[in-house]
XYZ file of N, CA, C and O in Angstrom:
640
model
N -28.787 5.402 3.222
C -29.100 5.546 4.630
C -27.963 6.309 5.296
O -26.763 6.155 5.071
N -28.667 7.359 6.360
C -27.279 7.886 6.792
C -27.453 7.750 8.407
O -28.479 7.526 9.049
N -26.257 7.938 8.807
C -26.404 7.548 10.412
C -26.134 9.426 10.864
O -25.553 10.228 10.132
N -26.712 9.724 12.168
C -26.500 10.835 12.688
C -25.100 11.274 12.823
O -24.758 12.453 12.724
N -23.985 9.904 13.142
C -22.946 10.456 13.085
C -21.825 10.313 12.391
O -20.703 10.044 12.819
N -22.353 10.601 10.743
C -21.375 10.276 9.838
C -20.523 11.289 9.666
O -19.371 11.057 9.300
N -20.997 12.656 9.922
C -20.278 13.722 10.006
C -18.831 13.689 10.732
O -17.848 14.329 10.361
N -18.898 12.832 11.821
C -18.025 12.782 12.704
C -16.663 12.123 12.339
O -15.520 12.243 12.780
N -17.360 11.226 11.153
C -15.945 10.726 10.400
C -15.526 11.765 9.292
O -14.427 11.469 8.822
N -15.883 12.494 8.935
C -14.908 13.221 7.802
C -14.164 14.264 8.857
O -14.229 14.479 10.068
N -13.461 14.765 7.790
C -12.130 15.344 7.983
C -12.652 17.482 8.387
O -12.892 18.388 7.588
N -12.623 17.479 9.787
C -13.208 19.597 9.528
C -13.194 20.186 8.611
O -12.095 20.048 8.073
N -13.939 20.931 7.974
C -13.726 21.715 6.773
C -12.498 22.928 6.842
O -11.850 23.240 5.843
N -12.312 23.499 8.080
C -11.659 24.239 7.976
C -9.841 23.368 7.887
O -8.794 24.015 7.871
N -9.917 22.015 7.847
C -8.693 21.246 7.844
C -7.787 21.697 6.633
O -8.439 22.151 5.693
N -6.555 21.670 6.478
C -5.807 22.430 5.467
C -5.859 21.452 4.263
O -6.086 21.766 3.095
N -5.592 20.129 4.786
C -5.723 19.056 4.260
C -6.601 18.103 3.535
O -6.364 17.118 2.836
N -8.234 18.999 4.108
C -9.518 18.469 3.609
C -9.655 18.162 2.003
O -8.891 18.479 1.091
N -10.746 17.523 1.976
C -11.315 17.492 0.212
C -10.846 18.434 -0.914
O -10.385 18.198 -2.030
N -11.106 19.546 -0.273
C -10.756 20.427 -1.327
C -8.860 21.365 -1.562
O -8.307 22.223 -2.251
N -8.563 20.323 -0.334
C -6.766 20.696 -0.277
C -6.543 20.302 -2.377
O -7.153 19.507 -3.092
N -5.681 21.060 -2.624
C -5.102 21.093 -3.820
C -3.831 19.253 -3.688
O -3.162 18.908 -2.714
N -3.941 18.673 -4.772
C -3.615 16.922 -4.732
C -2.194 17.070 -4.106
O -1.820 16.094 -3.455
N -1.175 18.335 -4.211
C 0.074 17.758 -3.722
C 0.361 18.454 -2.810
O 1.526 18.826 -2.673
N -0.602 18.815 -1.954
C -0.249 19.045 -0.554
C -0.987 17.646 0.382
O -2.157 17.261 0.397
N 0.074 17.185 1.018
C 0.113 15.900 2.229
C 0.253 16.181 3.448
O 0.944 17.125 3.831
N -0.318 15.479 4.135
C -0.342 15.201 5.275
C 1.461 14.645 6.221
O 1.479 13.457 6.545
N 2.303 15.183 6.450
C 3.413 13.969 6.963
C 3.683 14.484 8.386
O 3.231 15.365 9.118
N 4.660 13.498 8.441
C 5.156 13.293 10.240
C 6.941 13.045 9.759
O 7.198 12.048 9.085
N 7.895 13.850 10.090
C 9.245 13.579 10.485
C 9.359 12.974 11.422
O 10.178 13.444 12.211
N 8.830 11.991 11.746
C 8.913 10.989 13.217
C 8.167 9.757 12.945
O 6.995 9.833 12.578
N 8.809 8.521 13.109
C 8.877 7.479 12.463
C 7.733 6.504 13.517
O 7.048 5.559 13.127
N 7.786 7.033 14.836
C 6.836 6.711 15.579
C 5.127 7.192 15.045
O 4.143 6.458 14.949
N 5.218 8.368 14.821
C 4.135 9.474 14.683
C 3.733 8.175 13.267
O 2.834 7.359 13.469
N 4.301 8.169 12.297
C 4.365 7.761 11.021
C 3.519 6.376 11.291
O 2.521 6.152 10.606
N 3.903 5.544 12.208
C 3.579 4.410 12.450
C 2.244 4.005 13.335
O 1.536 3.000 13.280
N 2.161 5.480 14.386
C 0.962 5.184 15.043
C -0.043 5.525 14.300
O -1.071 4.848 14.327
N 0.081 6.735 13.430
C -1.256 7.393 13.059
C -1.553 6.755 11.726
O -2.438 7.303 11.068
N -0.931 5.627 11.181
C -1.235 4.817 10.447
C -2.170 3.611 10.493
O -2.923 3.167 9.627
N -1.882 3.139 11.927
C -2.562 2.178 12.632
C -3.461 2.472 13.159
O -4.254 1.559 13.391
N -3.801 3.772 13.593
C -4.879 4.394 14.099
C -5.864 4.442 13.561
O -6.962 4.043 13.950
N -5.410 5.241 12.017
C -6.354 5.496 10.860
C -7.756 4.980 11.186
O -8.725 5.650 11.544
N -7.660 3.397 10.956
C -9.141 2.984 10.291
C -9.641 2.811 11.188
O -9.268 2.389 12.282
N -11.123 3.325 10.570
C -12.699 3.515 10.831
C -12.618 4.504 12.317
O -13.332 4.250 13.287
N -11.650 5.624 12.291
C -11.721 6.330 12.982
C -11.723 7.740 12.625
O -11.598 8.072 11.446
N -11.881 8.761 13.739
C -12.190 9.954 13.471
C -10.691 10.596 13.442
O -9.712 10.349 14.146
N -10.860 11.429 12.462
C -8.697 12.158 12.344
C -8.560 12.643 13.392
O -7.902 12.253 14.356
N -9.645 14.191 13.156
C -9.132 15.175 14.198
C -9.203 14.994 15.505
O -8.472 15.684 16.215
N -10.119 14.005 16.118
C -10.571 13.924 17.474
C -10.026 12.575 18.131
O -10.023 12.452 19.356
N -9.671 11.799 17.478
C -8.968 10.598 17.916
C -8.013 10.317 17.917
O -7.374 10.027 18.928
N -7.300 10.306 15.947
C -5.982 9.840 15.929
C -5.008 11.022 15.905
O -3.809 10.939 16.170
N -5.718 12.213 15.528
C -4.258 13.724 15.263
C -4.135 13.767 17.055
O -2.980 13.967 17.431
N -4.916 13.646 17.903
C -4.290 14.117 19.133
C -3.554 12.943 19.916
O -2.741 13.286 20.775
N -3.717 11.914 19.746
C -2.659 11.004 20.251
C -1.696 10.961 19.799
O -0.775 10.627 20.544
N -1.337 11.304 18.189
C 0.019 10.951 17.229
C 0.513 11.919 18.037
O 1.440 11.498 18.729
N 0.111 13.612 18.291
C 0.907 14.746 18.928
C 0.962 14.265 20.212
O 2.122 14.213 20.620
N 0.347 13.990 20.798
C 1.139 13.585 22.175
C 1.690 12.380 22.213
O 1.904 12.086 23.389
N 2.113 11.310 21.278
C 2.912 10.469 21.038
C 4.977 11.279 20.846
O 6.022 10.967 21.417
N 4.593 12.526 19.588
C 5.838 13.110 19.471
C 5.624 13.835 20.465
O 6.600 13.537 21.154
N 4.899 14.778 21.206
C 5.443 15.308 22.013
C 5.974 14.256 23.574
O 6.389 14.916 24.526
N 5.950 13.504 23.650
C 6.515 13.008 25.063
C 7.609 11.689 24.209
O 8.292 10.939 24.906
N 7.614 11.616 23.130
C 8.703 11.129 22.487
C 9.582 11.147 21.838
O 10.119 10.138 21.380
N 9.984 12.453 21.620
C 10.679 12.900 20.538
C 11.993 12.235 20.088
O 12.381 12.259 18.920
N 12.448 11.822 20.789
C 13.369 11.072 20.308
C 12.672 9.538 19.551
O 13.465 8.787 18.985
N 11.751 9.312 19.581
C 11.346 8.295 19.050
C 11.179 8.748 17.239
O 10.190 8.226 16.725
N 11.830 9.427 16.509
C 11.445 9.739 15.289
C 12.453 9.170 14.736
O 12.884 9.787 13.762
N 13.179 7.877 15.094
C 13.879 6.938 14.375
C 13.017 5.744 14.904
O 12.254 5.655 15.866
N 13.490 4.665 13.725
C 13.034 3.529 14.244
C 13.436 2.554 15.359
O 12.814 1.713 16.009
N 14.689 2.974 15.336
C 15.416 2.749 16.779
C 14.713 3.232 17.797
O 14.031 2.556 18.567
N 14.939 4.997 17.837
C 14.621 5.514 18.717
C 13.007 4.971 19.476
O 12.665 4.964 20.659
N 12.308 4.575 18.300
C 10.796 4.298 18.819
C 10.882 2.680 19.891
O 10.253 2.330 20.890
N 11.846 2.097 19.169
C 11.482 0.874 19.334
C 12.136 0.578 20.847
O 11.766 -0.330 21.591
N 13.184 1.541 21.129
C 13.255 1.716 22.958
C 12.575 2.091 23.542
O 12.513 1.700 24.707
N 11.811 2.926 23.120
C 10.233 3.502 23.951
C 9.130 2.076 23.329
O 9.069 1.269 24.257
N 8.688 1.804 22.681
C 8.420 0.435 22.646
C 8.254 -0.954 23.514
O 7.408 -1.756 23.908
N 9.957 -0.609 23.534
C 10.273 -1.857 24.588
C 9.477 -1.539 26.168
O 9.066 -2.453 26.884
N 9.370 -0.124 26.506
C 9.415 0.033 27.691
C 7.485 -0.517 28.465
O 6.978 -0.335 29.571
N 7.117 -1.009 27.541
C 5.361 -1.142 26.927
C 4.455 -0.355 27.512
O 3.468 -0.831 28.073
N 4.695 0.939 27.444
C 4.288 2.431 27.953
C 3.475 3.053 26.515
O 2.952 4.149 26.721
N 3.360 2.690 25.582
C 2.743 2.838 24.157
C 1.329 3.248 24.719
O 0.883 4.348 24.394
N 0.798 2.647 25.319
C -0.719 2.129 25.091
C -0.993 3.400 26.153
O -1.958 4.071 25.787
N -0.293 3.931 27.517
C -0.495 4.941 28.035
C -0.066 6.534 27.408
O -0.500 7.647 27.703
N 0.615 6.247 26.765
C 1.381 7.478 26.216
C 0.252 8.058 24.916
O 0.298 9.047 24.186
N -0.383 7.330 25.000
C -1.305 7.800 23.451
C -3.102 7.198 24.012
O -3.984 6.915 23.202
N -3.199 7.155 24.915
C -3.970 6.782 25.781
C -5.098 5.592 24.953
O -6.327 5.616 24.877
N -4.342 4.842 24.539
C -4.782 3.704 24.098
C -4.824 2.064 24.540
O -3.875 1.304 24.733
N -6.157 1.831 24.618
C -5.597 0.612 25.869
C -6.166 -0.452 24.781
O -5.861 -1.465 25.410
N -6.768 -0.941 23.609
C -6.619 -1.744 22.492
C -5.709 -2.605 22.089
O -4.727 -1.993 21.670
N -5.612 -3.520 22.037
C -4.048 -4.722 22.180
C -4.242 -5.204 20.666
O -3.197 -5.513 20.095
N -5.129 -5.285 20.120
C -4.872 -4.914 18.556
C -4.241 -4.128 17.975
O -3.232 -4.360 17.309
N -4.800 -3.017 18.171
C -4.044 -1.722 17.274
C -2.438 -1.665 17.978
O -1.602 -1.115 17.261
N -1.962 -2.178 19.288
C -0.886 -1.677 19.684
C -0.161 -3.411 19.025
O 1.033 -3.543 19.294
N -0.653 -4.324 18.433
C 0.103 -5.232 18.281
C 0.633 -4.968 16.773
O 1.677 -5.315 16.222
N -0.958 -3.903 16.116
C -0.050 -3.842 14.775
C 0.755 -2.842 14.826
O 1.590 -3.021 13.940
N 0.971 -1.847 15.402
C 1.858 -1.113 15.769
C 3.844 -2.165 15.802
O 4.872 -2.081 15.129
N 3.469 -2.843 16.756
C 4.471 -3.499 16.980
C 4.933 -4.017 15.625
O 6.132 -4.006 15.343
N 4.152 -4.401 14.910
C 4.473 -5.492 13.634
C 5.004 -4.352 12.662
O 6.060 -4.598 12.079
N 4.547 -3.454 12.489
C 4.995 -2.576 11.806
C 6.316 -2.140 11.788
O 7.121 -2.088 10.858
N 6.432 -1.771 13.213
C 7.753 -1.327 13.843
C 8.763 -2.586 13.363
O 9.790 -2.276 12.759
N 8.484 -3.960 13.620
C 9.480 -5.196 13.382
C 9.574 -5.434 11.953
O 10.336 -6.343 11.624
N 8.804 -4.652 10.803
C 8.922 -4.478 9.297
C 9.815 -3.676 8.868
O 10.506 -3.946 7.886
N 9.918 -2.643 9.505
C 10.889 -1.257 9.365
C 12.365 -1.794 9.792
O 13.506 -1.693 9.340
N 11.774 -2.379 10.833
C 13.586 -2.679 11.213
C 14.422 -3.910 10.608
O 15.624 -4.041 10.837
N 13.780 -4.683 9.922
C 13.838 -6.044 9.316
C 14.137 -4.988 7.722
O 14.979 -5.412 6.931
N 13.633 -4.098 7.504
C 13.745 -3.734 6.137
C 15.128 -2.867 5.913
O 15.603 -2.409 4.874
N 15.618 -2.810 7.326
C 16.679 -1.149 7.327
C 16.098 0.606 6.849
O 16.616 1.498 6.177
N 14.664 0.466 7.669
C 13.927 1.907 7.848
C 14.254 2.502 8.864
O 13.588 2.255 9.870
N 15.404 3.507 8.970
C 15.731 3.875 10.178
C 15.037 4.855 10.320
O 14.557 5.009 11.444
N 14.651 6.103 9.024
C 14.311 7.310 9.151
C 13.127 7.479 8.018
O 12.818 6.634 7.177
N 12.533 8.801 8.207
C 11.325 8.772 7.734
C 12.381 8.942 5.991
O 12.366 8.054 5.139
N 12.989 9.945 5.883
C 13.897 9.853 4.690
C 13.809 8.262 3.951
O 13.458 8.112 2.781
N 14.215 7.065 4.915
C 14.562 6.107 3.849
C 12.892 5.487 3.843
O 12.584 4.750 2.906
N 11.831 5.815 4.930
C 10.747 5.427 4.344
C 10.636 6.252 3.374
O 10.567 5.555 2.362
N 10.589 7.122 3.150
C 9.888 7.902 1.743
C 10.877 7.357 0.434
O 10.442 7.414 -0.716
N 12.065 6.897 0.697
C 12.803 6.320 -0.247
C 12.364 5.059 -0.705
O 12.025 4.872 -1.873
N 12.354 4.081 0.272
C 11.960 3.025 -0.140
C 10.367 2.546 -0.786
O 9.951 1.581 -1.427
N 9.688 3.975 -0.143
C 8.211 3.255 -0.559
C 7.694 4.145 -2.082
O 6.633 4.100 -2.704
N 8.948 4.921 -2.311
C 8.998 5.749 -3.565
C 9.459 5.288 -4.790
O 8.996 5.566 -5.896
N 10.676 4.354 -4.449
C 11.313 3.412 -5.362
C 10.307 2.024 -5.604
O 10.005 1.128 -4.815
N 9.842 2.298 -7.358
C 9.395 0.790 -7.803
C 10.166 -0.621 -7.432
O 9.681 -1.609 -6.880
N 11.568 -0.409 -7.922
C 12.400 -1.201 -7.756
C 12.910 -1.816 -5.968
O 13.762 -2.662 -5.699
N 12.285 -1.254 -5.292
C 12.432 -1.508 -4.376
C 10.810 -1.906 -3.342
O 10.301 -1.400 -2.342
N 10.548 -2.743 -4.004
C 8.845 -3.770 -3.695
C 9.104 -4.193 -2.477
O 8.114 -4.662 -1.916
N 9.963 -4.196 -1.938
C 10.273 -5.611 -0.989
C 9.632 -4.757 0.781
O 9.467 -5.419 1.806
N 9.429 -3.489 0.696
C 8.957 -2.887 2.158
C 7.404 -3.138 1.735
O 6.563 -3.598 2.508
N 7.171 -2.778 0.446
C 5.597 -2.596 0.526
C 4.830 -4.030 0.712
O 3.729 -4.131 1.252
N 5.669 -5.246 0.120
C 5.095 -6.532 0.410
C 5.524 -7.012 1.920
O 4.703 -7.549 2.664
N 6.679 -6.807 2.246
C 6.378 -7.103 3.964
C 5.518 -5.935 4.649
O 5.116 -6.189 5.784
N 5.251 -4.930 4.210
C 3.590 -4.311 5.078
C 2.599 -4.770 5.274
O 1.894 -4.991 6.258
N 2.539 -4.990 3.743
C 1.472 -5.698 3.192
C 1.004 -6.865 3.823
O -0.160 -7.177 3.571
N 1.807 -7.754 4.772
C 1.740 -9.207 5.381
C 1.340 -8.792 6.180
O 0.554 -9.631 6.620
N 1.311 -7.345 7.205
C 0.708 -7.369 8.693
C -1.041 -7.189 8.647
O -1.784 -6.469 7.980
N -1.181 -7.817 9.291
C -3.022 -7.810 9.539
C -3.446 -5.807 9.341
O -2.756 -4.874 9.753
N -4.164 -5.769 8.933
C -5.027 -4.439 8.668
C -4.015 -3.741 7.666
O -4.622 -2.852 7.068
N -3.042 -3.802 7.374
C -2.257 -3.171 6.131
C -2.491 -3.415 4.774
O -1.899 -4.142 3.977
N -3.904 -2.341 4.598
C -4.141 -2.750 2.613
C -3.790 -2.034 2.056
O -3.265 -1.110 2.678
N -3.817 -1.944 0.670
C -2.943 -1.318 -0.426
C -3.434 0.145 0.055
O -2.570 1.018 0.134
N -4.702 0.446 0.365
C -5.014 2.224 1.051
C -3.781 2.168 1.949
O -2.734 2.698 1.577
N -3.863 1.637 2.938
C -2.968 1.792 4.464
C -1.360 2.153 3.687
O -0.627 3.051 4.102
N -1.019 1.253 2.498
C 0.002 1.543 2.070
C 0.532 2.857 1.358
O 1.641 3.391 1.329
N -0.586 3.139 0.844
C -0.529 4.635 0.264
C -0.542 5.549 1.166
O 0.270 6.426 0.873
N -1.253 5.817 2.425
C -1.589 6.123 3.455
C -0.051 6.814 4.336
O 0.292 7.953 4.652
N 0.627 5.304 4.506
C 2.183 5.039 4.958
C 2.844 6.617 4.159
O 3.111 7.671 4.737
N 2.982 6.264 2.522
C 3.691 6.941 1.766
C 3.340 8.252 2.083
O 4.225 9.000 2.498
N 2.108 8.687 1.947
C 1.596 10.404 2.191
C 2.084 10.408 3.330
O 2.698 11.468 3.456
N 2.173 9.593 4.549
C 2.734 10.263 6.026
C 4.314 10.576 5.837
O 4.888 11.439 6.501
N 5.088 9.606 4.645
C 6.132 10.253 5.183
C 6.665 11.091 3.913
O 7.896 11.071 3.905
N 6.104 11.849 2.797
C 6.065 13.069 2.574
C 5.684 12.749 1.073
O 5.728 13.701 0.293
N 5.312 11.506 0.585
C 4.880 11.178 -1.091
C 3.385 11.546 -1.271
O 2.449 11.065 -0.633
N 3.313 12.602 -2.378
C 1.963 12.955 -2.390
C 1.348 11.922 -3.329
O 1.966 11.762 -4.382
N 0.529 11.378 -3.194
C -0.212 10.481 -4.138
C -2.261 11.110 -4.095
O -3.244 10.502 -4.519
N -2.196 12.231 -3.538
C -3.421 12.679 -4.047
C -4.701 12.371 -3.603
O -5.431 13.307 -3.277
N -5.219 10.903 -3.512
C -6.259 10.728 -2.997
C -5.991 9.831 -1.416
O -6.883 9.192 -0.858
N -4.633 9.964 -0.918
C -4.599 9.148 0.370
C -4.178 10.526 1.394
O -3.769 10.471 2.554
N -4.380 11.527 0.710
C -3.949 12.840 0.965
C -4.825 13.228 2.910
O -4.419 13.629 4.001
N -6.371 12.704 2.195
C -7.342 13.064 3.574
C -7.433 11.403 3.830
O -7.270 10.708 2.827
N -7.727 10.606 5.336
C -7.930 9.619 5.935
C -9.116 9.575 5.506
O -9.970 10.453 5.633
N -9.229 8.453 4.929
C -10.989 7.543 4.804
C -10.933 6.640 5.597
O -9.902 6.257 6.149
N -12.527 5.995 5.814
C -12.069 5.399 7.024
C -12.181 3.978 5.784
O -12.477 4.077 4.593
N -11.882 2.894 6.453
C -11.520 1.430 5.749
C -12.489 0.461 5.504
O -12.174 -0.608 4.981
């Protein structure tokens, strides 16, 4: 069965990133905010029309938020939900939880996310993700392709 607007969830064809992107080209964000919203955004939503234009106007009116510090003072200020024009107290709570994983883990920069979620030996970020509500093993792979690990099939957003 198909619904009229299933189209609306895949990814534009002309996207660089689409289906037929070659496996080790990814999707990422040098901004730890960007990294975190458009993660939470993701599911059962549309990329191009929902979550790619809030993540950009997230970095663009935050730029300094591409540490985890930096985000988590814009954070504090609880201007999130206008700045990305999201008024959902779910998605902005897992946002929050996320943000309090990173900083509990010593994720300051997208660098030590891609470090830590690259290193086997180092399990201990992917199981405290793993504890926040809507973070499944996709969302986790998901995480990794945003901040520059190609793993191939988390390459284009499915929805959840």
């Amino acid at each position: 069965m198909t619904i009229d607007n299933d189209d609306a969830n895949l990814p534009a064809p002309t996207d660089s990133q689409g289906t037929d992107a070659p496996t080790d080209v990814s999707r990422g964000w040098d901004h730890i905010g960007a990294i975190i919203v458009d993660a939470t955004l993701q599911r059962r939503q549309n990329y191009n029309e929902t979550v790619k234009p809030r993540v950009e106007a997230l970095v663009a009116a935050w730029p300094d938020a591409a540490t985890t510090s930096g985000f988590r003072q814009h954070l504090d200020t609880g201007k999130l939900s206008e700045v990305i024009d999201w008024p959902s107290p779910g998605r902005l709570a897992q946002v929050e939880d996320i943000t309090q994983v990173f900083e509990r883990e010593g994720i300051e920069t997208v660098v030590d996310l891609r470090d830590a979620l690259g290193d086997p030996a180092k399990g201990a970020l992917r199981e405290a993700l793993a504890e926040v509500r809507h973070v499944s093993p996709k969302t986790l792979d998901y995480i990794g392709t945003l901040s520059g690990i190609s793993t191939g099939s988390a390459d284009v957003p499915q929805p959840e």
